[in-house]
CSV table of C-alpha atoms and ligand atoms in Angstrom, one decimal:
chain,number,residue,atom,x,y,z
A,721,MET,CA,133.9,-61.8,68.8
A,722,ALA,CA,136.9,-59.4,68.1
A,723,LYS,CA,140.2,-60.4,68.2
A,724,ILE,CA,142.0,-57.9,70.9
A,725,PHE,CA,145.4,-57.0,70.1
A,726,CYS,CA,147.9,-54.5,71.9
A,727,VAL,CA,150.7,-52.7,70.4
A,728,ALA,CA,153.5,-52.3,73.0
A,729,ASN,CA,156.6,-51.3,74.1
A,730,GLN,CA,158.3,-49.2,77.3
A,731,LYS,CA,160.6,-47.1,74.8
A,732,GLY,CA,159.3,-44.0,73.8
A,733,GLY,CA,159.0,-42.9,70.1
A,734,VAL,CA,159.6,-46.3,68.9
A,735,GLY,CA,156.5,-46.4,66.4
A,736,LYS,CA,153.6,-47.8,68.3
A,737,THR,CA,150.6,-44.9,67.7
A,738,THR,CA,151.7,-44.8,63.9
A,739,THR,CA,151.5,-48.7,63.3
A,740,THR,CA,148.4,-48.5,65.3
A,741,VAL,CA,146.5,-45.9,63.6
A,742,ASN,CA,147.8,-47.2,60.3
A,743,LEU,CA,146.9,-51.0,61.0
A,744,ALA,CA,143.5,-50.0,61.9
A,745,ALA,CA,143.0,-47.9,58.7
A,746,GLY,CA,144.9,-50.4,56.4
A,747,LEU,CA,142.2,-53.3,58.4
A,748,ALA,CA,139.5,-51.4,57.6
A,749,LYS,CA,140.7,-51.1,53.9
A,750,LEU,CA,140.4,-54.7,54.1
A,751,ASP,CA,136.6,-54.5,55.1
A,752,GLN,CA,137.3,-55.2,58.7
A,753,ARG,CA,135.5,-53.7,61.3
A,754,VAL,CA,138.0,-52.2,63.7
A,755,LEU,CA,138.2,-50.3,66.9
A,756,LEU,CA,141.1,-48.4,67.8
A,757,VAL,CA,141.8,-48.0,71.9
A,758,ASP,CA,143.7,-44.7,72.9
A,759,LEU,CA,145.4,-46.0,76.1
A,760,ASP,CA,148.1,-43.4,76.4
A,761,PRO,CA,147.5,-39.9,77.6
A,762,GLN,CA,149.5,-38.1,75.1
A,763,GLY,CA,146.4,-38.5,72.9
A,764,ASN,CA,148.4,-39.0,69.9
A,765,ALA,CA,146.5,-42.1,68.1
A,766,THR,CA,143.1,-39.7,69.2
A,767,MET,CA,144.7,-37.2,67.1
A,768,GLY,CA,145.9,-39.0,64.5
A,769,ALA,CA,142.9,-40.5,63.5
A,770,GLY,CA,141.4,-37.1,63.2
A,771,ILE,CA,139.7,-36.4,66.5
A,772,ASN,CA,140.5,-33.4,68.7
A,773,LYS,CA,141.4,-34.5,72.1
A,774,ALA,CA,140.6,-31.2,73.4
A,775,LYS,CA,137.0,-31.5,72.6
A,776,LEU,CA,136.0,-35.1,73.8
A,777,THR,CA,132.7,-35.3,75.9
A,778,ALA,CA,133.8,-38.9,77.0
A,779,SER,CA,136.9,-40.6,77.0
A,780,ILE,CA,138.8,-43.8,77.9
A,781,TYR,CA,139.3,-42.1,81.2
A,782,GLU,CA,135.5,-42.2,82.0
A,783,VAL,CA,135.1,-45.9,81.0
A,784,LEU,CA,138.1,-47.2,82.9
A,785,LEU,CA,136.7,-45.4,86.1
A,786,GLY,CA,132.7,-46.5,85.4
A,787,MET,CA,131.5,-43.1,84.1
A,788,SER,CA,130.7,-44.2,81.0
A,789,ASP,CA,130.9,-47.2,78.7
A,790,VAL,CA,132.6,-47.7,75.2
A,791,ALA,CA,129.2,-47.7,73.4
A,792,SER,CA,128.9,-44.1,74.3
A,793,ALA,CA,132.4,-42.7,74.2
A,794,ARG,CA,133.7,-44.0,71.1
A,795,GLN,CA,133.9,-41.9,67.8
A,796,ARG,CA,134.3,-42.6,63.8
A,797,SER,CA,137.7,-41.7,62.5
A,798,GLU,CA,135.9,-40.7,59.1
A,799,ALA,CA,139.5,-40.6,58.1
A,800,GLY,CA,140.4,-44.0,58.7
A,801,GLN,CA,136.6,-45.4,58.5
A,802,PHE,CA,137.3,-47.0,62.0
A,803,ASP,CA,136.3,-46.3,65.7
A,804,VAL,CA,138.3,-44.7,68.0
A,805,LEU,CA,138.2,-45.2,71.7
A,806,PRO,CA,139.5,-41.5,72.5
A,807,ALA,CA,142.2,-40.1,75.3
A,808,ASN,CA,143.4,-37.0,76.7
A,809,ARG,CA,145.9,-36.2,79.3
A,810,GLU,CA,142.6,-36.7,81.9
A,811,LEU,CA,143.5,-40.0,81.4
A,812,ALA,CA,147.0,-40.2,83.3
A,813,GLY,CA,144.7,-39.8,86.3
A,814,ALA,CA,143.4,-42.8,86.3
A,815,GLU,CA,146.4,-44.4,87.1
A,816,VAL,CA,146.0,-43.2,90.5
A,817,GLU,CA,142.3,-43.4,90.8
A,818,MET,CA,142.0,-46.9,89.4
A,819,VAL,CA,144.5,-48.1,92.8
A,820,GLU,CA,141.2,-48.0,94.8
A,821,LEU,CA,139.1,-50.0,92.4
A,822,GLU,CA,138.3,-53.5,92.4
A,823,ASN,CA,139.6,-55.7,89.2
A,824,ARG,CA,141.7,-52.6,88.9
A,825,ASP,CA,143.8,-54.2,86.0
A,826,LYS,CA,140.5,-55.9,84.3
A,827,ARG,CA,138.4,-52.8,83.9
A,828,LEU,CA,139.5,-52.1,80.4
A,829,ARG,CA,139.1,-55.9,79.3
A,830,ASP,CA,135.2,-55.9,81.3
A,831,ALA,CA,134.9,-52.6,78.8
A,832,LEU,CA,135.4,-53.9,75.8
A,833,ALA,CA,133.8,-57.0,76.2
A,834,LYS,CA,130.8,-55.5,75.7
A,835,VAL,CA,131.6,-54.5,72.3
A,836,SER,CA,133.1,-57.4,71.0
A,837,THR,CA,130.5,-58.4,68.6
A,838,ASP,CA,130.6,-55.5,67.0
A,839,TYR,CA,134.4,-55.7,65.9
A,840,ASP,CA,136.6,-57.9,63.8
A,841,PHE,CA,139.5,-56.5,65.6
A,842,ILE,CA,140.4,-54.0,68.5
A,843,LEU,CA,143.9,-52.3,68.5
A,844,ILE,CA,145.1,-51.0,71.7
A,845,ASP,CA,147.7,-48.4,71.6
A,846,CYS,CA,149.9,-48.4,74.8
A,847,PRO,CA,151.7,-45.6,76.4
A,848,PRO,CA,155.7,-45.8,76.8
A,849,ALA,CA,156.0,-47.1,80.1
A,850,LEU,CA,154.8,-50.7,81.6
A,851,SER,CA,152.2,-48.7,83.7
A,852,MET,CA,148.7,-49.8,85.0
A,853,LEU,CA,147.7,-48.6,81.8
A,854,THR,CA,149.3,-50.9,80.1
A,855,LEU,CA,148.7,-53.4,82.2
A,856,ASN,CA,144.4,-53.4,81.7
A,857,GLY,CA,146.0,-53.2,77.9
A,858,LEU,CA,147.6,-56.8,78.6
A,859,CYS,CA,144.9,-58.1,80.2
A,860,ALA,CA,142.4,-57.2,77.7
A,861,ALA,CA,144.1,-58.8,74.6
A,862,HIS,CA,144.3,-61.9,73.1
A,863,GLY,CA,148.0,-61.0,71.7
A,864,VAL,CA,150.8,-58.2,71.5
A,865,ILE,CA,152.7,-56.5,68.5
A,866,ILE,CA,155.6,-55.2,69.2
A,867,PRO,CA,157.1,-52.4,67.1
A,868,MET,CA,161.2,-51.6,67.1
A,869,GLN,CA,163.3,-50.2,65.4
A,870,CYS,CA,166.8,-51.5,63.9
A,871,GLU,CA,169.2,-50.0,66.3
A,872,TYR,CA,171.7,-51.1,68.8
A,873,TYR,CA,169.6,-50.4,71.8
A,874,ALA,CA,166.7,-52.0,70.4
A,875,LEU,CA,166.9,-55.3,72.4
A,876,GLU,CA,167.5,-53.4,75.4
A,877,GLY,CA,164.1,-53.7,77.4
A,878,LEU,CA,163.0,-56.4,75.4
A,879,SER,CA,163.4,-59.1,78.0
A,880,ASP,CA,161.4,-56.6,80.5
A,881,LEU,CA,158.7,-56.5,78.4
A,882,ALA,CA,158.5,-60.0,77.3
A,883,ASN,CA,159.2,-60.8,81.1
A,884,THR,CA,155.9,-58.7,81.8
A,885,ILE,CA,153.6,-60.9,79.3
A,886,LYS,CA,154.6,-64.0,80.5
A,887,LYS,CA,153.5,-62.9,84.1
A,888,VAL,CA,150.5,-61.5,82.9
A,889,SER,CA,149.9,-64.4,80.9
A,890,VAL,CA,150.5,-66.9,84.0
A,891,ASN,CA,148.8,-64.6,86.6
A,892,LEU,CA,146.0,-62.4,84.5
A,893,ASN,CA,145.2,-63.8,81.3
A,894,PRO,CA,146.5,-67.2,80.0
A,895,ASP,CA,145.0,-66.3,76.5
A,896,LEU,CA,148.1,-63.9,76.0
A,897,LYS,CA,150.6,-64.2,73.3
A,898,ILE,CA,153.6,-62.4,71.6
A,899,VAL,CA,152.0,-62.3,67.9
A,900,GLY,CA,155.3,-60.8,66.5
A,901,LEU,CA,158.0,-58.2,66.3
A,902,LEU,CA,157.5,-55.6,63.9
A,903,ARG,CA,160.8,-54.1,62.2
A,904,VAL,CA,159.6,-50.2,61.7
A,905,MET,CA,161.5,-47.1,60.4
A,906,PHE,CA,163.7,-49.6,58.9
A,907,ASP,CA,166.7,-47.8,56.9
A,908,PRO,CA,167.9,-50.3,54.6
A,909,ARG,CA,170.9,-47.7,53.6
A,910,MET,CA,172.2,-48.6,57.3
A,911,THR,CA,174.4,-51.7,57.9
A,912,LEU,CA,173.3,-51.4,61.5
A,913,SER,CA,169.5,-51.5,60.5
A,914,GLN,CA,170.0,-54.9,58.4
A,915,GLN,CA,172.8,-56.5,61.1
A,916,VAL,CA,170.1,-55.7,63.9
A,917,SER,CA,166.7,-57.1,61.7
A,918,ASP,CA,169.0,-60.4,60.5
A,919,GLN,CA,169.7,-60.7,64.4
A,920,LEU,CA,166.3,-60.3,65.2
A,921,GLU,CA,165.6,-63.1,63.2
A,922,GLN,CA,167.8,-65.2,64.0
A,923,HIS,CA,166.8,-65.2,67.9
A,924,PHE,CA,163.2,-64.9,67.2
A,925,GLY,CA,162.2,-66.8,64.0
A,926,ASP,CA,159.0,-66.6,62.9
A,927,LYS,CA,157.7,-64.1,65.8
A,928,VAL,CA,159.2,-61.6,63.5
A,929,PHE,CA,156.7,-60.4,60.9
A,930,LYS,CA,157.5,-60.8,57.4
A,931,THR,CA,156.8,-57.2,56.5
A,932,VAL,CA,159.0,-54.4,57.2
A,933,ILE,CA,158.0,-50.7,57.9
A,934,PRO,CA,160.5,-48.5,56.4
A,935,ARG,CA,161.3,-44.8,57.6
A,936,ASN,CA,159.1,-42.9,55.5
A,937,VAL,CA,158.3,-39.0,55.8
A,938,ARG,CA,155.1,-39.6,54.6
A,939,LEU,CA,153.9,-41.7,57.6
A,940,ALA,CA,155.5,-38.8,59.6
A,941,GLU,CA,153.7,-36.0,58.0
A,942,ALA,CA,149.9,-37.8,58.2
A,943,PRO,CA,149.4,-37.1,61.9
A,944,SER,CA,149.1,-33.4,61.6
A,945,TYR,CA,146.6,-33.4,58.7
A,946,GLY,CA,144.4,-36.0,61.7
A,947,ILE,CA,144.9,-38.5,58.5
A,948,PRO,CA,146.2,-42.1,58.5
A,949,GLY,CA,149.0,-42.6,56.8
A,950,VAL,CA,147.4,-45.9,54.6
A,951,VAL,CA,144.8,-42.9,53.5
A,952,PHE,CA,146.8,-39.6,53.5
A,953,ASP,CA,149.4,-41.1,50.9
A,954,PRO,CA,148.2,-44.5,49.7
A,955,SER,CA,150.8,-44.6,47.1
A,956,SER,CA,154.2,-43.8,49.7
A,957,LYS,CA,156.1,-46.9,50.5
A,958,GLY,CA,155.2,-46.5,54.0
A,959,ALA,CA,151.6,-47.0,53.4
A,960,GLN,CA,152.2,-50.1,51.2
A,961,ALA,CA,154.2,-51.4,53.9
A,962,TYR,CA,151.4,-51.1,56.6
A,963,ILE,CA,148.8,-52.1,54.2
A,964,ALA,CA,151.0,-55.2,53.7
A,965,PHE,CA,151.3,-55.7,57.2
A,966,GLY,CA,147.4,-55.7,57.6
A,967,ALA,CA,147.2,-58.4,55.4
A,968,GLU,CA,149.9,-59.8,57.1
A,969,MET,CA,147.8,-59.9,60.0
A,970,VAL,CA,144.7,-61.2,58.8
A,971,GLU,CA,146.7,-64.2,57.3
A,972,ARG,CA,148.5,-65.2,60.9
A,973,ILE,CA,145.4,-64.8,62.7
A,974,LYS,CA,144.0,-67.2,60.5
A,975,LEU,CA,146.3,-69.7,61.0
A,976,LEU,CA,146.2,-69.2,64.9
A,977,GLU,CA,142.7,-70.2,64.3
A,978,THR,CA,143.4,-73.3,62.6
A,979,LYS,CA,146.1,-74.1,65.2
A,980,SER,CA,143.8,-73.8,67.8
A,981,ASP,CA,140.7,-75.7,66.4
A,982,THR,CA,143.3,-78.4,66.1
A,983,LYS,CA,144.4,-78.8,69.6
B,1223,ATP,P1,155.7,-42.4,72.6
B,1223,ATP,O1,156.1,-43.6,72.9
B,1223,ATP,O2,155.4,-41.4,72.9
B,1223,ATP,O3,153.8,-42.9,72.4
B,1223,ATP,P2,155.4,-44.2,69.7
B,1223,ATP,O4,156.1,-45.1,69.8
B,1223,ATP,O5,153.7,-44.1,69.8
B,1223,ATP,O6,155.9,-43.4,70.8
B,1223,ATP,P3,155.0,-43.0,67.0
B,1223,ATP,O7,154.6,-42.2,67.9
B,1223,ATP,O8,154.4,-43.4,66.5
B,1223,ATP,O9,156.1,-43.5,68.3
B,1223,ATP,O10,156.3,-42.4,66.4
B,1223,ATP,C1,157.3,-41.5,66.8
B,1223,ATP,C2,157.8,-40.6,65.7
B,1223,ATP,O11,158.4,-41.5,64.6
B,1223,ATP,C3,156.3,-40.0,65.1
B,1223,ATP,O12,157.2,-38.7,65.1
B,1223,ATP,C4,156.2,-40.5,64.1
B,1223,ATP,O13,155.6,-39.7,63.2
B,1223,ATP,C5,157.8,-41.3,63.4
B,1223,ATP,N1,157.6,-42.1,62.5
B,1223,ATP,C6,156.9,-43.3,63.4
B,1223,ATP,N2,157.1,-44.2,62.2
B,1223,ATP,C7,157.9,-43.7,61.3
B,1223,ATP,C8,158.3,-44.3,60.1
B,1223,ATP,N3,158.0,-45.9,59.2
B,1223,ATP,N4,158.7,-43.4,59.0
B,1223,ATP,C9,159.3,-42.3,59.3
B,1223,ATP,N5,158.4,-41.3,60.6
B,1223,ATP,C10,157.9,-42.5,61.5
B,1224,MG,MG1,152.4,-43.4,71.2
């Protein structure tokens, strides 16, 4: 059975897609079987994995509306060595079209259940909104990874996200937990970055991942080649950090599993 994680933050441009694509490729390097689910009509994760979003025969849109299934819509990212359930702008229509459907917040969960044994990890890249699409992601997941930039406004909005996660876990998905906050685009030369990072550690303790992802231009360049950063330039600081993050995730999950075994 796959462990399913949402990468979510309703703020735009905070590194969700970069985190999802590079974690997927990082875990693949550790011989994990990974499915990346692109839940964003922007289709950035699809493109970043090397799949052309303009030439999809089936996508997550058809899957959510019950016109296709994950097994037929998924594609292989040869560059990243993981599978992708791709998305493009068609997906924006699903928000409206799903309103009519039964179990509209659990469509993704039900679709993923059918392929769960094919994977060790399923990673969902959420759009920058607390929308019906994000709700589908949260209902499908065991845990949420929250990428954050260490800047003054970083904490703003975090409580909205935490409240949404709490509501989903009470009403719709009791499995759901925040796995951790991931500090991304970190610039050690900025005193403010260090201050916010320290504050996060003080407030959230071990909910903050130990790995810190630095700002690194190679990570920003990689998507234009359709290659995950960890494959594009494995020796770059950004790639090394995401590979370390992959290893930290594997460790963290082992810990979570031992904790729930002893319950
Ligand atoms: P959206 O909310 O639009 O989906 P996002 O949260 O998915 O955005 P990304 O697309 O991952 O954010 O990142 C935003 C921009 O920052 C991109 O141009 C990306 O290449 C760049 N970026 C992300 N992480 C890093 C990093 N560690 N170093 C340098 N650039 C980065
Ligand atoms: Mg994105």
